[in-house]
Amino acid sequence: MAASADFVWKDGRIVPWAEATVHVSAETVLRGANVFEGMRAYWSEAEKELYIFKNKEHLRRLRQSCKIMRMTVPYSDDEFTQAFIDLLRANKFTAGVHFRPVVYFGEGESYAWKPEDIHNGAFVIAYSRPHAPSIKNGIKSCVSTWRRNSDNASPSRVKAAANYHNSRLAQVEAKMNGFGPPIMLNDRGEVAESPGACFMMVRDGVVITPPVSADILESITRQTLIDLYREELGVTVIERDIDRTELYIADETFFCGSGAEVQPITAVDHYDVGDGKVGPLTRRIQDLYFDIAAGKVDKFRHWLTPVYGNSRP
């Protein structure tokens, strides 16, 4: 069953889930003409508080995607932030949440972009999403036969719904073949990312990840982990192209993203990664990331936006 909740924020109002609709003739329906963010909020049981993780950074990336797509963002960052808080409160979440702000083209002229020619709208959906069970023990991945979107065709830098048809092809293929999320190569044959998360690996104690020019999303989680590895764990991180065969001799591999969080990969194309178990540098960054997101590390509380404040659920 698809995830759902009691309420949705749509075009400035909190509405019941079933009433959050757009017309079938809207460009967002016919052509996937929307951009979005995948965001997380983490529950602190000790504080009875829900924390939105890196709200400012997500809103900045949403506006970058809108700029490339020539979309007019109909709300300010402050208005979006209040919308997130209002929606999460309305749904009375007291556990981990995944939520998605979406800016979309509605009814109007085909391929129009000016507000006077086509409706520019926004909505936010949210639903409970605990850690996946595979976070603990890892997944078995593969290299997809489908290539990642090229920047000169359908740029992965833009978090647009239409780009995820490419992701769907790769994800379904991997699932039919008995794997978890696959690793996708770009049109140059180098490692890009998964259908919905960035990729990192460890070789000889060094963390390696493809550069932002490798046809990947400019991931907020990816940059967060790079910073934490370097500044908190004292681990060297290198951003460079990764060959396919490096996947088979890596010591550790994992995906990272707001949805995927820090997802260990224990095998690729039936090759064990390292000893086939979750590696130590993966586990260390995973533990630190989750502690920060739940408000347990004072140094990084500026990354968090509290939802309830004095209004406890």
Tab-separated table of C-alpha atoms in Angstrom:
chain	number	residue	atom	x	y	z
A	1	MET	CA	0.000	0.000	0.000
A	2	ALA	CA	1.261	3.489	-0.853
A	3	ALA	CA	2.283	5.718	2.038
A	4	SER	CA	-0.301	8.258	3.142
A	5	ALA	CA	-1.258	10.595	5.980
A	6	ASP	CA	-4.294	12.538	7.153
A	7	PHE	CA	-3.382	15.878	5.614
A	8	VAL	CA	-1.524	17.516	2.716
A	9	TRP	CA	-0.418	21.138	2.305
A	10	LYS	CA	-1.548	22.388	-1.109
A	11	ASP	CA	-1.326	25.901	-2.523
A	12	GLY	CA	-1.338	27.589	0.874
A	13	ARG	CA	-3.860	25.404	2.726
A	14	ILE	CA	-3.908	22.244	4.815
A	15	VAL	CA	-6.392	19.873	3.158
A	16	PRO	CA	-7.423	16.243	3.739
A	17	TRP	CA	-5.286	13.728	1.839
A	18	ALA	CA	-8.164	12.664	-0.432
A	19	GLU	CA	-8.881	16.264	-1.444
A	20	ALA	CA	-5.322	17.101	-2.532
A	21	THR	CA	-5.881	16.845	-6.282
A	22	VAL	CA	-4.804	18.482	-9.535
A	23	HIS	CA	-6.593	18.372	-12.886
A	24	VAL	CA	-5.704	15.564	-15.306
A	25	SER	CA	-4.830	18.166	-17.965
A	26	ALA	CA	-2.126	19.751	-15.797
A	27	GLU	CA	1.413	19.729	-17.186
A	28	THR	CA	2.595	18.057	-13.986
A	29	VAL	CA	0.326	15.102	-14.839
A	30	LEU	CA	0.816	14.953	-18.609
A	31	ARG	CA	4.570	15.583	-18.733
A	32	GLY	CA	5.869	15.222	-15.182
A	33	ALA	CA	6.478	18.990	-15.136
A	34	ASN	CA	7.418	19.496	-11.508
A	35	VAL	CA	10.462	19.716	-9.283
A	36	PHE	CA	10.652	18.542	-5.709
A	37	GLU	CA	12.747	17.851	-2.643
A	38	GLY	CA	12.899	14.671	-0.574
A	39	MET	CA	13.303	15.732	3.065
A	40	ARG	CA	13.438	14.044	6.456
A	41	ALA	CA	12.354	14.930	9.943
A	42	TYR	CA	13.738	12.906	12.853
A	43	TRP	CA	12.081	12.255	16.183
A	44	SER	CA	13.912	12.795	19.464
A	45	GLU	CA	12.272	10.653	22.118
A	46	ALA	CA	14.335	12.322	24.847
A	47	GLU	CA	13.066	15.802	23.891
A	48	LYS	CA	9.687	14.757	22.473
A	49	GLU	CA	10.567	16.864	19.451
A	50	LEU	CA	10.574	16.388	15.697
A	51	TYR	CA	13.496	17.952	13.845
A	52	ILE	CA	13.571	18.848	10.144
A	53	PHE	CA	17.064	18.096	8.833
A	54	LYS	CA	18.857	20.803	6.792
A	55	ASN	CA	15.740	22.721	5.840
A	56	LYS	CA	17.628	25.728	4.441
A	57	GLU	CA	19.821	23.619	2.167
A	58	HIS	CA	16.833	21.751	0.735
A	59	LEU	CA	14.978	24.950	-0.035
A	60	ARG	CA	18.055	26.360	-1.752
A	61	ARG	CA	18.287	23.282	-3.988
A	62	LEU	CA	14.556	23.424	-4.728
A	63	ARG	CA	15.007	26.975	-6.017
A	64	GLN	CA	18.000	25.938	-8.115
A	65	SER	CA	15.915	23.213	-9.771
A	66	CYS	CA	13.098	25.702	-10.373
A	67	LYS	CA	15.521	28.186	-11.919
A	68	ILE	CA	16.779	25.678	-14.475
A	69	MET	CA	13.201	24.647	-15.297
A	70	ARG	CA	12.141	28.332	-15.503
A	71	MET	CA	9.495	27.797	-12.852
A	72	THR	CA	8.228	30.652	-10.701
A	73	VAL	CA	8.313	29.635	-7.036
A	74	PRO	CA	5.036	30.919	-5.592
A	75	TYR	CA	6.147	30.985	-1.931
A	76	SER	CA	9.068	32.356	0.069
A	77	ASP	CA	11.421	30.138	2.071
A	78	ASP	CA	9.766	31.320	5.279
A	79	GLU	CA	6.340	30.425	3.897
A	80	PHE	CA	7.527	26.978	2.863
A	81	THR	CA	9.133	26.396	6.259
A	82	GLN	CA	5.921	27.339	8.035
A	83	ALA	CA	4.028	25.049	5.663
A	84	PHE	CA	6.296	22.152	6.625
A	85	ILE	CA	5.806	22.820	10.327
A	86	ASP	CA	2.041	23.225	9.981
A	87	LEU	CA	1.719	20.011	7.981
A	88	LEU	CA	3.863	17.909	10.303
A	89	ARG	CA	1.946	19.240	13.291
A	90	ALA	CA	-1.407	18.610	11.634
A	91	ASN	CA	-0.460	14.990	11.043
A	92	LYS	CA	0.786	14.647	14.670
A	93	PHE	CA	3.922	12.749	13.710
A	94	THR	CA	5.938	11.321	16.619
A	95	ALA	CA	8.400	9.217	14.632
A	96	GLY	CA	10.614	9.552	11.580
A	97	VAL	CA	9.000	11.366	8.647
A	98	HIS	CA	9.745	11.667	4.949
A	99	PHE	CA	8.187	14.681	3.267
A	100	ARG	CA	8.235	16.124	-0.194
A	101	PRO	CA	7.675	19.753	-1.192
A	102	VAL	CA	6.740	19.965	-4.871
A	103	VAL	CA	6.540	22.963	-7.208
A	104	TYR	CA	4.509	22.160	-10.292
A	105	PHE	CA	3.125	23.473	-13.552
A	106	GLY	CA	-0.664	23.112	-13.594
A	107	GLU	CA	-3.189	23.963	-16.279
A	108	GLY	CA	-2.160	26.290	-19.080
A	109	GLU	CA	-0.408	26.387	-22.433
A	110	SER	CA	1.755	23.371	-23.278
A	111	TYR	CA	5.415	24.016	-22.445
A	112	ALA	CA	4.562	27.444	-21.055
A	113	TRP	CA	6.549	28.814	-18.124
A	114	LYS	CA	5.376	32.381	-17.493
A	115	PRO	CA	2.850	32.650	-14.616
A	116	GLU	CA	0.420	34.531	-16.853
A	117	ASP	CA	0.374	31.560	-19.261
A	118	ILE	CA	0.314	28.609	-16.844
A	119	HIS	CA	-0.504	27.972	-13.201
A	120	ASN	CA	2.536	27.617	-10.923
A	121	GLY	CA	1.525	25.723	-7.785
A	122	ALA	CA	3.044	23.915	-4.830
A	123	PHE	CA	2.143	21.130	-2.456
A	124	VAL	CA	3.773	19.147	0.342
A	125	ILE	CA	3.091	15.525	1.194
A	126	ALA	CA	4.427	13.788	4.310
A	127	TYR	CA	4.277	10.284	5.717
A	128	SER	CA	5.874	8.156	8.403
A	129	ARG	CA	9.100	6.498	7.290
A	130	PRO	CA	11.249	4.657	9.821
A	131	HIS	CA	14.740	3.393	9.026
A	132	ALA	CA	14.678	0.591	6.462
A	133	PRO	CA	15.617	-2.821	7.960
A	134	SER	CA	18.459	-3.011	5.409
A	135	ILE	CA	20.157	-0.044	7.111
A	136	LYS	CA	21.533	-2.510	9.642
A	137	ASN	CA	22.613	-5.427	7.460
A	138	GLY	CA	23.021	-3.940	3.975
A	139	ILE	CA	21.720	-4.742	0.504
A	140	LYS	CA	22.942	-6.600	-2.562
A	141	SER	CA	23.240	-4.294	-5.554
A	142	CYS	CA	24.167	-4.561	-9.223
A	143	VAL	CA	25.284	-2.367	-12.102
A	144	SER	CA	22.258	-1.356	-14.138
A	145	THR	CA	22.097	-1.780	-17.905
A	146	TRP	CA	20.395	1.632	-17.988
A	147	ARG	CA	22.628	4.727	-18.073
A	148	ARG	CA	22.088	7.798	-15.904
A	149	ASN	CA	20.578	10.923	-17.462
A	150	SER	CA	23.099	13.128	-19.240
A	151	ASP	CA	23.448	16.770	-18.180
A	152	ASN	CA	22.946	17.792	-21.801
A	153	ALA	CA	19.733	15.809	-22.172
A	154	SER	CA	17.776	15.609	-18.918
A	155	PRO	CA	20.110	16.896	-16.206
A	156	SER	CA	20.229	14.861	-13.002
A	157	ARG	CA	21.224	18.071	-11.219
A	158	VAL	CA	17.559	19.073	-11.512
A	159	LYS	CA	15.412	17.145	-9.051
A	160	ALA	CA	12.517	16.883	-11.491
A	161	ALA	CA	9.872	14.179	-11.496
A	162	ALA	CA	10.373	13.491	-15.201
A	163	ASN	CA	13.980	12.442	-14.535
A	164	TYR	CA	12.738	9.608	-12.377
A	165	HIS	CA	11.415	7.671	-15.361
A	166	ASN	CA	15.100	6.885	-15.905
A	167	SER	CA	15.286	5.802	-12.265
A	168	ARG	CA	12.192	3.664	-12.617
A	169	LEU	CA	13.624	1.701	-15.534
A	170	ALA	CA	16.758	0.894	-13.555
A	171	GLN	CA	14.994	0.175	-10.275
A	172	VAL	CA	12.413	-2.183	-11.789
A	173	GLU	CA	15.065	-4.046	-13.758
A	174	ALA	CA	17.179	-4.577	-10.633
A	175	LYS	CA	14.192	-5.702	-8.593
A	176	MET	CA	13.130	-8.201	-11.264
A	177	ASN	CA	16.666	-9.615	-11.217
A	178	GLY	CA	16.622	-10.084	-7.448
A	179	PHE	CA	18.730	-7.073	-6.411
A	180	GLY	CA	18.180	-4.003	-4.300
A	181	PRO	CA	18.678	-0.527	-5.789
A	182	PRO	CA	21.265	-0.658	-8.598
A	183	ILE	CA	24.330	1.418	-9.367
A	184	MET	CA	23.970	3.412	-12.573
A	185	LEU	CA	26.804	4.440	-14.872
A	186	ASN	CA	26.790	7.703	-16.807
A	187	ASP	CA	27.122	7.988	-20.574
A	188	ARG	CA	30.919	7.948	-20.191
A	189	GLY	CA	30.800	4.551	-18.502
A	190	GLU	CA	31.787	5.835	-15.059
A	191	VAL	CA	29.840	5.330	-11.841
A	192	ALA	CA	27.129	7.969	-11.324
A	193	GLU	CA	24.636	7.092	-8.573
A	194	SER	CA	21.652	4.892	-7.777
A	195	PRO	CA	18.131	5.648	-9.045
A	196	GLY	CA	17.523	7.709	-5.908
A	197	ALA	CA	20.742	8.162	-3.924
A	198	CYS	CA	24.414	9.032	-4.282
A	199	PHE	CA	27.231	6.494	-4.079
A	200	MET	CA	30.324	6.282	-1.896
A	201	MET	CA	32.992	3.645	-1.479
A	202	VAL	CA	36.029	3.037	0.716
A	203	ARG	CA	39.394	1.850	-0.593
A	204	ASP	CA	42.410	1.575	1.702
A	205	GLY	CA	40.830	3.822	4.322
A	206	VAL	CA	39.939	6.594	1.859
A	207	VAL	CA	36.336	7.510	1.033
A	208	ILE	CA	35.759	8.019	-2.696
A	209	THR	CA	32.650	9.434	-4.360
A	210	PRO	CA	31.869	10.581	-7.916
A	211	PRO	CA	32.093	14.357	-8.522
A	212	VAL	CA	29.006	16.510	-9.044
A	213	SER	CA	29.922	16.604	-12.759
A	214	ALA	CA	29.359	12.831	-13.094
A	215	ASP	CA	25.634	13.253	-13.886
A	216	ILE	CA	24.468	13.047	-10.282
A	217	LEU	CA	22.118	15.020	-8.102
A	218	GLU	CA	24.001	17.565	-6.012
A	219	SER	CA	23.036	15.661	-2.894
A	220	ILE	CA	22.709	17.407	0.458
A	221	THR	CA	23.327	14.133	2.300
A	222	ARG	CA	26.415	13.447	0.190
A	223	GLN	CA	27.927	16.831	1.072
A	224	THR	CA	26.974	16.363	4.716
A	225	LEU	CA	28.837	13.042	4.867
A	226	ILE	CA	31.870	14.477	3.063
A	227	ASP	CA	32.066	17.255	5.659
A	228	LEU	CA	31.570	14.880	8.598
A	229	TYR	CA	34.167	12.405	7.365
A	230	ARG	CA	36.750	15.142	6.908
A	231	GLU	CA	36.062	17.368	9.888
A	232	GLU	CA	34.701	15.007	12.556
A	233	LEU	CA	36.195	11.594	11.761
A	234	GLY	CA	39.482	12.723	10.211
A	235	VAL	CA	38.956	10.550	7.128
A	236	THR	CA	40.225	11.577	3.683
A	237	VAL	CA	37.508	12.012	1.041
A	238	ILE	CA	38.302	12.161	-2.678
A	239	GLU	CA	35.810	13.209	-5.349
A	240	ARG	CA	36.755	11.535	-8.626
A	241	ASP	CA	35.459	9.253	-11.370
A	242	ILE	CA	34.990	5.631	-10.355
A	243	ASP	CA	35.428	2.724	-12.795
A	244	ARG	CA	32.989	-0.178	-12.750
A	245	THR	CA	35.583	-2.754	-11.719
A	246	GLU	CA	36.542	-0.682	-8.689
A	247	LEU	CA	33.157	-1.633	-7.263
A	248	TYR	CA	34.283	-5.255	-7.102
A	249	ILE	CA	37.485	-4.585	-5.159
A	250	ALA	CA	36.245	-1.836	-2.838
A	251	ASP	CA	36.489	-2.419	0.913
A	252	GLU	CA	33.117	-0.773	1.620
A	253	THR	CA	30.304	0.687	-0.477
A	254	PHE	CA	27.103	2.504	0.400
A	255	PHE	CA	24.350	4.758	-0.923
A	256	CYS	CA	23.408	8.029	0.761
A	257	GLY	CA	20.469	10.377	0.468
A	258	SER	CA	17.575	11.813	2.431
A	259	GLY	CA	15.433	8.793	1.627
A	260	ALA	CA	18.169	6.150	1.590
A	261	GLU	CA	19.943	7.749	4.577
A	262	VAL	CA	23.222	5.768	4.849
A	263	GLN	CA	22.474	2.463	3.132
A	264	PRO	CA	25.287	-0.137	3.237
A	265	ILE	CA	25.917	-2.279	0.145
A	266	THR	CA	27.407	-5.702	0.910
A	267	ALA	CA	27.615	-7.110	-2.645
A	268	VAL	CA	27.689	-5.795	-6.222
A	269	ASP	CA	27.004	-8.075	-9.203
A	270	HIS	CA	27.381	-11.087	-6.882
A	271	TYR	CA	30.849	-9.925	-5.776
A	272	ASP	CA	31.106	-9.513	-2.016
A	273	VAL	CA	32.144	-6.013	-0.986
A	274	GLY	CA	35.077	-6.535	1.402
A	275	ASP	CA	34.116	-9.406	3.683
A	276	GLY	CA	30.461	-9.135	2.707
A	277	LYS	CA	29.506	-7.284	5.899
A	278	VAL	CA	28.863	-3.644	6.744
A	279	GLY	CA	32.255	-1.955	7.039
A	280	PRO	CA	33.573	0.156	9.942
A	281	LEU	CA	33.716	3.518	8.159
A	282	THR	CA	30.171	3.014	6.917
A	283	ARG	CA	28.952	2.207	10.414
A	284	ARG	CA	30.795	5.141	12.008
A	285	ILE	CA	29.331	7.710	9.630
A	286	GLN	CA	25.905	6.115	9.927
A	287	ASP	CA	25.947	6.380	13.732
A	288	LEU	CA	27.165	9.985	13.673
A	289	TYR	CA	24.629	11.026	11.031
A	290	PHE	CA	21.687	9.590	12.957
A	291	ASP	CA	22.845	11.097	16.241
A	292	ILE	CA	23.099	14.541	14.650
A	293	ALA	CA	19.700	14.236	12.941
A	294	ALA	CA	18.037	13.334	16.251
A	295	GLY	CA	19.514	16.360	18.043
A	296	LYS	CA	22.041	14.412	20.131
A	297	VAL	CA	25.069	16.457	19.025
A	298	ASP	CA	24.912	20.082	20.198
A	299	LYS	CA	27.531	21.220	17.689
A	300	PHE	CA	25.159	20.519	14.810
A	301	ARG	CA	21.829	21.623	16.198
A	302	HIS	CA	21.874	24.553	13.781
A	303	TRP	CA	21.188	21.969	11.058
A	304	LEU	CA	17.837	21.200	12.693
A	305	THR	CA	14.480	22.995	12.611
A	306	PRO	CA	12.150	22.038	15.488
A	307	VAL	CA	8.554	21.315	14.554
A	308	TYR	CA	6.597	21.340	17.807
A	309	GLY	CA	8.459	23.761	20.056
A	310	ASN	CA	6.062	24.468	22.906
A	311	SER	CA	3.184	22.763	21.093
A	312	ARG	CA	3.781	19.118	21.934
A	313	PRO	CA	1.794	16.376	20.148
